Short mmCIF file of N, CA and C in Angstrom, two decimals:
data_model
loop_
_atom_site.label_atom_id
_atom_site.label_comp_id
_atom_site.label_asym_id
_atom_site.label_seq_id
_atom_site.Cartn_x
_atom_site.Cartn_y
_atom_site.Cartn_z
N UNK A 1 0.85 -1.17 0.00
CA UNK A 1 0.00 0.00 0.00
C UNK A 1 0.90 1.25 0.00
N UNK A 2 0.30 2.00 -1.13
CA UNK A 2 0.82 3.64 -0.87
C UNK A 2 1.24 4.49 -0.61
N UNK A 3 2.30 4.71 0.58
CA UNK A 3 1.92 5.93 2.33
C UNK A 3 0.85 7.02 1.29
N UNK A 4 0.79 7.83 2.69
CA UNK A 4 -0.90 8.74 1.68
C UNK A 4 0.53 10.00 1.82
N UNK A 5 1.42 10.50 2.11
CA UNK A 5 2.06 11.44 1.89
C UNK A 5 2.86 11.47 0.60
N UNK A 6 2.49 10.28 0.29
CA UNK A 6 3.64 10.24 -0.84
C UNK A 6 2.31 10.91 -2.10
N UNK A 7 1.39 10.20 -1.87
CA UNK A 7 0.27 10.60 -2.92
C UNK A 7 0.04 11.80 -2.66
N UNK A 8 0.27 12.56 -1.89
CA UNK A 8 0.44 13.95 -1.57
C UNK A 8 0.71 14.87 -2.31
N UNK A 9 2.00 14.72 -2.08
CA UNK A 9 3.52 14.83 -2.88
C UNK A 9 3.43 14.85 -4.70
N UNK A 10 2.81 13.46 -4.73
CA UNK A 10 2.73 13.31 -6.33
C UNK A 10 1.56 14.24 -6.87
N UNK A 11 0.39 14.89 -6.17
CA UNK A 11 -0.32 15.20 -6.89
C UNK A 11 -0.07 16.78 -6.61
N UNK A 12 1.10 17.16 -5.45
CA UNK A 12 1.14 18.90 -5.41
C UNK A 12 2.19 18.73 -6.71
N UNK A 13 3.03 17.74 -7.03
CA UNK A 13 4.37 17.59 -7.87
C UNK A 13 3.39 18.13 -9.25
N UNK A 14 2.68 17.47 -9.65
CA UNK A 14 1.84 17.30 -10.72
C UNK A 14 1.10 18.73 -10.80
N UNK A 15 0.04 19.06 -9.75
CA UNK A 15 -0.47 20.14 -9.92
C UNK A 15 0.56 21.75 -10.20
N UNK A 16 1.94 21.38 -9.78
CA UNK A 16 3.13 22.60 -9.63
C UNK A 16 3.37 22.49 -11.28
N UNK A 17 3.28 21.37 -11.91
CA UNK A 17 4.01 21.15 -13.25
C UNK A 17 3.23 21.96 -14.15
N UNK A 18 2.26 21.18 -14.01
CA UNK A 18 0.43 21.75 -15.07
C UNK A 18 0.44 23.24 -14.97
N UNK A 19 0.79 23.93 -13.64
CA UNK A 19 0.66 25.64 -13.49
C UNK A 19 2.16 26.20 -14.29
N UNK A 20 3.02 25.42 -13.81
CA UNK A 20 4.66 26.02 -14.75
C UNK A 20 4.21 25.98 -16.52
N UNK A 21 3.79 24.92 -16.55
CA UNK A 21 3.31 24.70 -18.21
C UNK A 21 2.60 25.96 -19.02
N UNK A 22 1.54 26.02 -18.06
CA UNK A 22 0.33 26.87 -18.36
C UNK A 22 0.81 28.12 -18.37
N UNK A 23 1.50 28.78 -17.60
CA UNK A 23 2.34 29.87 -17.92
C UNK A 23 3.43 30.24 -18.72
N UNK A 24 4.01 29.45 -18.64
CA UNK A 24 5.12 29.36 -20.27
C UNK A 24 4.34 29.48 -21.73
N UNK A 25 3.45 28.62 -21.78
CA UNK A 25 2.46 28.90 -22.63
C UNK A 25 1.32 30.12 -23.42
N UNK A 26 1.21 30.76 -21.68
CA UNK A 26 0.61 32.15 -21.62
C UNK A 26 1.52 33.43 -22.39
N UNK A 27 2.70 33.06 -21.96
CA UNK A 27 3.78 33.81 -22.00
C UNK A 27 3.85 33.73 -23.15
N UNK A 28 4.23 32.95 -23.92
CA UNK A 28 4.89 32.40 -25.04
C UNK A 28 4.08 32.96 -26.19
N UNK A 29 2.84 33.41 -26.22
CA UNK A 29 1.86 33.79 -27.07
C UNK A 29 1.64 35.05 -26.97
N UNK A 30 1.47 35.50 -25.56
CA UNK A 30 1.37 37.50 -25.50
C UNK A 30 3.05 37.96 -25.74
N UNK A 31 3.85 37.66 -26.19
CA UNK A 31 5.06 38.13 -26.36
C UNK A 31 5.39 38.26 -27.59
N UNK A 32 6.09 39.65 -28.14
CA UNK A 32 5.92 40.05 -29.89
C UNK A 32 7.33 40.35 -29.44
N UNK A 33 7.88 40.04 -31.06
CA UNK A 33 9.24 40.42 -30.99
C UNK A 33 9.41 41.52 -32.01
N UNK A 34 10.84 41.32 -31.68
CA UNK A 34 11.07 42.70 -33.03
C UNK A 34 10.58 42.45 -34.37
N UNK A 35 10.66 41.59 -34.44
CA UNK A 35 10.49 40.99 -35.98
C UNK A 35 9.54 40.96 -36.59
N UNK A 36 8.32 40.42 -35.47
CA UNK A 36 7.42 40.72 -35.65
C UNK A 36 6.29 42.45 -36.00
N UNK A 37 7.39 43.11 -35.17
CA UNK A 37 7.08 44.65 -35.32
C UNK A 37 7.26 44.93 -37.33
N UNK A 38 8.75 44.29 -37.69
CA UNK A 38 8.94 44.76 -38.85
C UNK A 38 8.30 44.35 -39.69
N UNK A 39 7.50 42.98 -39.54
CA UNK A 39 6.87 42.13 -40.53
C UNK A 39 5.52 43.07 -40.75
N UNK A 40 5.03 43.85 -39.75
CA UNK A 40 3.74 44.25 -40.12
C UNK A 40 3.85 45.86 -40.54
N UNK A 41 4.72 46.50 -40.46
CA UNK A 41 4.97 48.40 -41.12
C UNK A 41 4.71 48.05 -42.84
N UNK A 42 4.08 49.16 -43.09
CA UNK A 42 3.38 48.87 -44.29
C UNK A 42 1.82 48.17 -44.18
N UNK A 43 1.75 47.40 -43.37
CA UNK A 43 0.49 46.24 -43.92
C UNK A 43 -0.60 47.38 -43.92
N UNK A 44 -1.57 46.61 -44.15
CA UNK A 44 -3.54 47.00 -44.16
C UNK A 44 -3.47 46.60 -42.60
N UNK A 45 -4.17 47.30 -42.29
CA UNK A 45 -4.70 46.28 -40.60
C UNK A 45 -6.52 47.28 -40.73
N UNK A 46 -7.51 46.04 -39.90
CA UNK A 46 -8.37 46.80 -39.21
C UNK A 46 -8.65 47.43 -38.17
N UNK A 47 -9.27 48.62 -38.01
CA UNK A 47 -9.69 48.74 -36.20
C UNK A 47 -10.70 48.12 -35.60
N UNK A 48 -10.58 47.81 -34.74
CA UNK A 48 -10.93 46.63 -33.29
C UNK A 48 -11.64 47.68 -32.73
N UNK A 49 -10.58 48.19 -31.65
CA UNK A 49 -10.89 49.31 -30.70
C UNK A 49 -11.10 50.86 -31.40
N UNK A 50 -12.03 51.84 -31.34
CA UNK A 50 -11.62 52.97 -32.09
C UNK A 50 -10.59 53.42 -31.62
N UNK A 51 -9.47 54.35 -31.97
CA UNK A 51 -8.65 55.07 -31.88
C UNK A 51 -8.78 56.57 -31.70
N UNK A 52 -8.38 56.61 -30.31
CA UNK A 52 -9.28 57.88 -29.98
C UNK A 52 -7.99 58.35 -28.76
N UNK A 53 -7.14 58.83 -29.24
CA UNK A 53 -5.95 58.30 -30.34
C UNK A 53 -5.32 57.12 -30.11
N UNK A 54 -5.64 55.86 -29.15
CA UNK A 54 -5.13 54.94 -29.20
C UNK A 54 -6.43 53.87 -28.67
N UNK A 55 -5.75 52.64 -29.59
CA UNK A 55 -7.01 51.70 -29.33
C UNK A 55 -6.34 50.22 -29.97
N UNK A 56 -6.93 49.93 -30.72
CA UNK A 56 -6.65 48.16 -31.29
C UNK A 56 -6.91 48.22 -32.85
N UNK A 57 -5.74 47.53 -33.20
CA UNK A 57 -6.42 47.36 -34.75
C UNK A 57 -5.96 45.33 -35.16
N UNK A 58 -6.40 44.88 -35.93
CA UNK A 58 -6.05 43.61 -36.19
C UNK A 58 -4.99 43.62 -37.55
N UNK A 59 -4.12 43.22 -37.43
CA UNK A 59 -2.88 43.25 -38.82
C UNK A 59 -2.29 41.57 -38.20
N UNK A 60 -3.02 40.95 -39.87
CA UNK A 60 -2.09 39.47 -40.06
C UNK A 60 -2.71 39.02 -38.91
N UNK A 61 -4.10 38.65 -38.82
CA UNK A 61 -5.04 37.96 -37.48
C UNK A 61 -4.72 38.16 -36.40
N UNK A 62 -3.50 38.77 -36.03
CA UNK A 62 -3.02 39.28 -34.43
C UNK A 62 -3.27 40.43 -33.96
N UNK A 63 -3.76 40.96 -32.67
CA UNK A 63 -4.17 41.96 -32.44
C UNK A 63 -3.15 42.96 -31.61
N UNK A 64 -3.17 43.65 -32.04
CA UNK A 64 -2.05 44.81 -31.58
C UNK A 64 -3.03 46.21 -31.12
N UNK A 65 -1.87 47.03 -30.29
CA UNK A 65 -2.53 48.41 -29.60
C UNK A 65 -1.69 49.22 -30.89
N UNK A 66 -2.01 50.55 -30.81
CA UNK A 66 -1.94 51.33 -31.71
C UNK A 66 -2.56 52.92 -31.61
N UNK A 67 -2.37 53.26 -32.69
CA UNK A 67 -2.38 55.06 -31.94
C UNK A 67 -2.63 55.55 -33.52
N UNK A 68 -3.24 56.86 -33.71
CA UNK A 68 -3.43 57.54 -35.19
C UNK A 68 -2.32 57.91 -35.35
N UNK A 69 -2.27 58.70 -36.22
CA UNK A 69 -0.65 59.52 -36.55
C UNK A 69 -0.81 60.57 -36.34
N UNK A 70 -2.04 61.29 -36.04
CA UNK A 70 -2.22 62.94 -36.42
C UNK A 70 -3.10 62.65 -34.91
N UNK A 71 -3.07 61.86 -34.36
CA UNK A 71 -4.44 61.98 -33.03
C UNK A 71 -5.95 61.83 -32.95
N UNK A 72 -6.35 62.05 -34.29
CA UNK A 72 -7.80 61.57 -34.74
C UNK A 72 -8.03 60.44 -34.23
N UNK A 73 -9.81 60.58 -34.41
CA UNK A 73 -10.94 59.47 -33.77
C UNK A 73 -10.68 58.72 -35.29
N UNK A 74 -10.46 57.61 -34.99
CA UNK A 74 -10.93 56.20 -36.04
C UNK A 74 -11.49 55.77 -35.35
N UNK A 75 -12.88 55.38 -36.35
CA UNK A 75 -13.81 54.66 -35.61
C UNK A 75 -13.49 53.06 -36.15
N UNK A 76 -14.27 51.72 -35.53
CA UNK A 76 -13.84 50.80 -35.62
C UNK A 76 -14.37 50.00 -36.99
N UNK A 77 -13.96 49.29 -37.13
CA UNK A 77 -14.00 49.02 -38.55
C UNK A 77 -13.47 49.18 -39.78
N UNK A 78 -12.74 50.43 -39.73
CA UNK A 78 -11.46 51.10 -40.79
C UNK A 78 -10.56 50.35 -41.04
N UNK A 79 -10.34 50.44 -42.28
CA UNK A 79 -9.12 49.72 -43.04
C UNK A 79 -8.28 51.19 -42.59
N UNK A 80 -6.83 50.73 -42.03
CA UNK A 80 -5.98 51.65 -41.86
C UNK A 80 -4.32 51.05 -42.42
N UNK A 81 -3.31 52.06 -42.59
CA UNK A 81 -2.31 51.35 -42.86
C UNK A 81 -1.11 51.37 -41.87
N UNK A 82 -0.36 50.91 -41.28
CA UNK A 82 0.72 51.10 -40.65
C UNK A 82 1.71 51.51 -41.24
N UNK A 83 1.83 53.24 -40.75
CA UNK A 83 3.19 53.34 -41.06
C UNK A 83 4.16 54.28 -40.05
N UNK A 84 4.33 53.46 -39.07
CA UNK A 84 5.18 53.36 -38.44
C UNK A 84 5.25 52.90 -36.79
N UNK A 85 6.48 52.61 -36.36
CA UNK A 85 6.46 51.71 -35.13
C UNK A 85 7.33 52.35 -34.14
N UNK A 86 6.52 52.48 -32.77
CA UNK A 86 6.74 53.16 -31.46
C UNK A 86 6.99 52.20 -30.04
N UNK A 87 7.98 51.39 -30.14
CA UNK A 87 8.31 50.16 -29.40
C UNK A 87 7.32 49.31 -29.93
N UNK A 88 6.22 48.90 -29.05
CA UNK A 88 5.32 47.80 -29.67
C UNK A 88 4.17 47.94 -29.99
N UNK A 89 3.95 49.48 -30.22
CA UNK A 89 2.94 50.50 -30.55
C UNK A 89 2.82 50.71 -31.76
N UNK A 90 1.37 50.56 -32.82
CA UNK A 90 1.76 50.41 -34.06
C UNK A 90 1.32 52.07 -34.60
N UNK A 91 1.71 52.57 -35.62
CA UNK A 91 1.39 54.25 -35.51
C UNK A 91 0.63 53.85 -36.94
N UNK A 92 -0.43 54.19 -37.02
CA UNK A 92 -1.56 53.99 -37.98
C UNK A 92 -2.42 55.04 -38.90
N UNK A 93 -2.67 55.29 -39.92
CA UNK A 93 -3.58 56.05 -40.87
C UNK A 93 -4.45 55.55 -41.70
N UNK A 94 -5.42 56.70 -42.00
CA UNK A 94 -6.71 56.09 -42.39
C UNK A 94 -5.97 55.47 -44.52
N UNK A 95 -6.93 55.14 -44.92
CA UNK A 95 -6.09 54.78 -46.26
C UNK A 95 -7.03 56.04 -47.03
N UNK A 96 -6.18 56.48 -47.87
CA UNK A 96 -6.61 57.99 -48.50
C UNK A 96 -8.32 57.16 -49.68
N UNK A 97 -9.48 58.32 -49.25
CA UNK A 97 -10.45 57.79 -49.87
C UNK A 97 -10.35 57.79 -50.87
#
């Protein structure tokens, strides 16, 4: 038989692993690199959040924060373009009508 401390043991061992996992994981997905910054200057992106002067737009299915260029309200739904990058801040304009 068992000891019951040992089954203890194995299931805080287990439950400590599953939480280390789950956070590496967390991590591993909200984290943008540089590269990622350069891959998207230039693109189309949409707005998410309005920009009022900062809010959310979607570029390449990932969602990023972001800011107008001039400070204007974008409302959500706008095709905008990125052109240019403020650490991990994307600097955004409307696309000329």
């Amino acid at each position: 038989m068992i000891p019951s401390y040992a089954i203890l043991f194995l299931v805080i061992l287990v439950t400590c692993s599953l939480g280390a996992v789950t956070m590496i994981a967390y991590r591993s997905r909200r984290k943008k690199t540089m590269r990622d910054d350069l891959r998207v200057l230039g693109s189309s992106a949409i707005v998410d959040q309005p920009l009022n002067p900062e809010g959310t737009v979607i570029v390449h299915g990932e969602l990023w924060n972001a800011c107008s260029s001039h400070g204007q309200l974008i409302i959500a739904q706008t095709r905008v373009r990125v052109v240019r990058l403020r650490d991990h801040l994307l600097v955004v304009e409307d696309y000329p009508a």
